[in-house]
Amino acid sequence: MKILVTGFEPFNQSDINPSMEIIGQLKAPKRTTLITEILPVEFKRSSERIKELLQIHRPEVVISLGQAGNRAEIAVERVAINLDNVRSSNGKSMLPDNAGDIRVDEPIEIDGAPAYFSTLPIWSLVNAINQKNIPAVVSNTAGTYVCNHVMYTVLYEAAKHYPEMRAGFVHVPFLPSQLDERKDFSAQPRYGMLLSDMVTGIQTVIDFMAP
Ligand code: PCA
């Protein structure tokens, strides 16, 4: 079985992205080929590249990883929506992607469904991670930034071309070192997770999906 696992480059003034660090430490389960790739935090290039990867490798399972710095747990995403938007919820700030692209309330795929649900067994994955004593939850929004964009693109492609493929997205918290970088956000609750715990959590997801 082929499992494709993607992570992301750093973004938003950070020089590290835990999803990228995790990728380097994952091990292929028995009878499984693990394909890994670091995607750019760019709307255009991330979806172009992921579409290419699906075509080249035809993986049975796709697990995409990203950083969600405001979370305390590993978050298994339930749903991706057909929307790119870099505007903050209060309308006061923008977070352009790494190419400087500023998308506000734009559809990702004109002929796509408004949303696609993850086709991974989200509750089983959350339980499996929690059983390793690592906090995990189901999340009901992957946001509207590049992570949601990649999750949506994979599920859109699956619906169109790869009905057998199972795919979904998992967000991970900041690393402890990233909290020190961000003293300016001290008014907000802040959480970090050890890289070793994140690796165990994501390895658990991969092992669960393996034959
Ligand atoms: N997190 C961002 C994009 C890249 C990443 O790691 C997100 O949640 O959209």
XYZ file of C-alpha atoms and ligand atoms in Angstrom:
220
model
C 0.000 0.000 0.000
C 1.156 3.528 -0.752
C 0.618 6.244 1.818
C 1.389 9.839 0.894
C 2.139 12.137 3.828
C 2.576 15.852 3.216
C 3.810 18.652 5.465
C 4.356 22.371 4.980
C 7.207 24.834 4.900
C 7.358 27.497 7.631
C 5.028 30.504 7.262
C 3.887 33.631 9.104
C 7.370 34.773 10.181
C 8.307 31.459 11.750
C 11.428 29.664 10.604
C 10.123 26.260 11.551
C 6.968 24.240 10.891
C 6.355 21.193 13.112
C 4.652 19.378 10.225
C 7.933 19.521 8.320
C 9.922 18.240 11.297
C 7.521 15.333 11.840
C 7.765 14.183 8.233
C 11.475 13.493 8.589
C 10.934 11.056 11.473
C 8.108 8.842 10.211
C 8.659 5.150 9.517
C 6.912 3.073 6.894
C 4.759 0.325 8.414
C 5.126 -3.220 7.034
C 3.835 -3.737 3.482
C 3.630 0.020 3.061
C 5.505 2.511 0.951
C 5.642 5.892 2.593
C 5.906 8.853 0.228
C 6.587 12.202 1.873
C 6.636 15.737 0.538
C 6.935 19.236 1.944
C 4.493 21.597 0.254
C 4.894 25.352 -0.167
C 2.526 27.527 1.891
C 1.142 28.942 -1.347
C -2.381 28.473 -2.625
C -1.424 28.055 -6.267
C 1.692 25.914 -6.024
C 0.450 23.698 -3.200
C -2.571 22.486 -5.154
C -0.635 22.139 -8.399
C 1.939 20.001 -6.628
C -0.509 17.848 -4.701
C -2.460 17.119 -7.909
C 0.819 16.057 -9.536
C 1.707 13.813 -6.599
C -1.666 12.066 -6.731
C -1.209 11.426 -10.434
C 2.372 10.196 -10.174
C 2.024 7.964 -7.098
C -1.680 6.991 -7.013
C -1.562 6.570 -3.224
C -4.315 4.607 -1.486
C -4.124 6.936 1.517
C -3.238 10.626 1.759
C -2.538 12.236 5.124
C -1.686 15.923 5.040
C -0.187 17.682 8.031
C -0.037 21.338 9.003
C 0.551 23.612 11.947
C -2.374 25.115 13.832
C -0.677 27.241 16.460
C -3.802 28.037 18.446
C -4.526 24.411 19.300
C -3.443 22.403 22.304
C -4.086 18.964 20.834
C -3.403 17.054 17.652
C -6.512 17.871 15.619
C -7.934 15.398 13.112
C -9.918 17.525 10.679
C -13.476 16.553 9.772
C -14.164 18.793 6.796
C -12.632 21.018 4.109
C -14.609 23.906 2.598
C -14.527 25.360 -0.907
C -13.073 28.674 0.178
C -9.744 30.472 0.212
C -9.600 33.392 2.614
C -6.645 35.067 4.303
C -8.690 37.642 6.218
C -8.883 37.166 9.978
C -12.283 36.497 11.548
C -12.537 40.037 12.937
C -11.715 41.466 9.501
C -8.756 43.396 10.856
C -5.748 41.578 9.441
C -4.568 39.578 6.468
C -2.044 36.740 6.257
C -0.835 36.601 2.637
C 0.525 33.212 1.607
C 4.291 32.743 1.183
C 4.039 34.009 -2.412
C 2.231 37.160 -1.287
C -1.113 35.952 -2.645
C -4.048 37.582 -0.844
C -7.271 35.668 -1.444
C -10.465 36.821 0.218
C -13.569 34.623 0.089
C -12.700 32.943 -3.224
C -13.862 29.466 -4.204
C -11.111 26.859 -4.614
C -12.790 24.855 -7.381
C -15.659 26.421 -9.345
C -17.290 23.046 -9.972
C -16.487 21.604 -6.539
C -18.914 20.780 -3.729
C -19.254 23.448 -0.993
C -17.413 21.027 1.315
C -15.942 17.537 1.450
C -15.711 15.393 4.557
C -12.488 13.615 5.427
C -12.571 10.017 4.274
C -10.249 8.931 7.082
C -11.834 7.245 10.138
C -11.514 10.411 12.219
C -12.855 9.125 15.553
C -10.823 5.924 15.393
C -7.699 7.965 14.729
C -8.422 10.292 17.659
C -8.954 7.290 19.929
C -5.778 5.589 18.730
C -3.699 8.717 19.416
C -5.305 9.275 22.829
C -4.515 5.684 23.741
C -0.842 6.603 23.420
C -1.476 9.317 26.022
C -1.147 12.084 23.491
C -4.006 14.589 23.390
C -6.040 14.456 20.185
C -9.434 15.789 19.136
C -11.683 15.950 16.112
C -11.690 19.473 14.690
C -14.696 20.784 12.792
C -12.819 23.413 10.818
C -9.481 23.333 9.031
C -9.656 27.116 8.595
C -9.656 28.921 5.244
C -5.923 29.159 4.652
C -3.510 26.902 2.750
C -4.145 23.818 4.913
C -7.857 23.830 4.150
C -6.916 24.522 0.516
C -4.767 21.385 0.292
C -7.275 19.209 2.167
C -10.064 20.431 -0.123
C -8.003 19.898 -3.279
C -7.148 16.299 -2.383
C -10.768 15.437 -1.547
C -12.000 17.171 -4.706
C -9.530 15.146 -6.794
C -10.541 11.977 -4.962
C -14.229 12.610 -5.645
C -13.467 13.203 -9.318
C -10.737 10.721 -10.169
C -9.790 8.417 -7.286
C -12.926 7.023 -5.616
C -10.922 4.356 -3.729
C -8.476 6.792 -2.188
C -8.916 7.813 1.451
C -7.674 11.229 2.482
C -7.733 13.781 5.238
C -5.828 16.333 7.226
C -4.258 16.501 10.674
C -3.248 19.767 12.357
C -0.525 19.843 15.006
C 0.200 22.510 17.673
C 3.260 24.731 17.924
C 6.544 23.262 19.076
C 7.646 24.603 22.484
C 10.428 26.615 20.783
C 7.818 28.474 18.724
C 6.121 29.827 21.828
C 9.263 31.766 22.697
C 9.291 33.254 19.197
C 5.828 34.703 19.740
C 5.919 36.692 22.930
C 3.831 39.342 21.206
C 0.767 37.090 21.335
C 1.016 36.623 25.080
C -2.591 37.689 25.685
C -3.811 34.524 23.966
C -3.740 31.031 25.415
C -0.606 29.384 24.158
C 0.218 25.750 23.828
C 3.063 23.676 22.598
C 3.674 19.981 22.107
C 6.957 18.111 22.116
C 8.112 16.987 18.701
C 8.498 13.429 19.998
C 4.814 13.386 21.020
C 3.726 14.765 17.668
C 5.786 12.116 15.876
C 4.227 9.371 18.011
C 0.757 10.773 17.308
C 1.216 10.959 13.551
C 3.010 7.589 13.391
C -0.054 6.158 15.154
C -2.279 7.580 12.399
C -0.102 6.057 9.691
C 0.116 2.677 11.421
C -3.669 2.678 11.833
C -4.182 3.267 8.098
C -1.625 0.638 7.028
C -2.823 -2.832 5.989
N -0.607 25.712 8.568
C -1.381 26.655 7.768
C -0.804 26.558 6.387
C 0.490 25.842 6.532
C 0.466 25.274 7.887
O 1.305 24.507 8.358
C -2.879 26.410 7.859
O -3.363 25.936 8.883
O -3.591 26.736 6.906
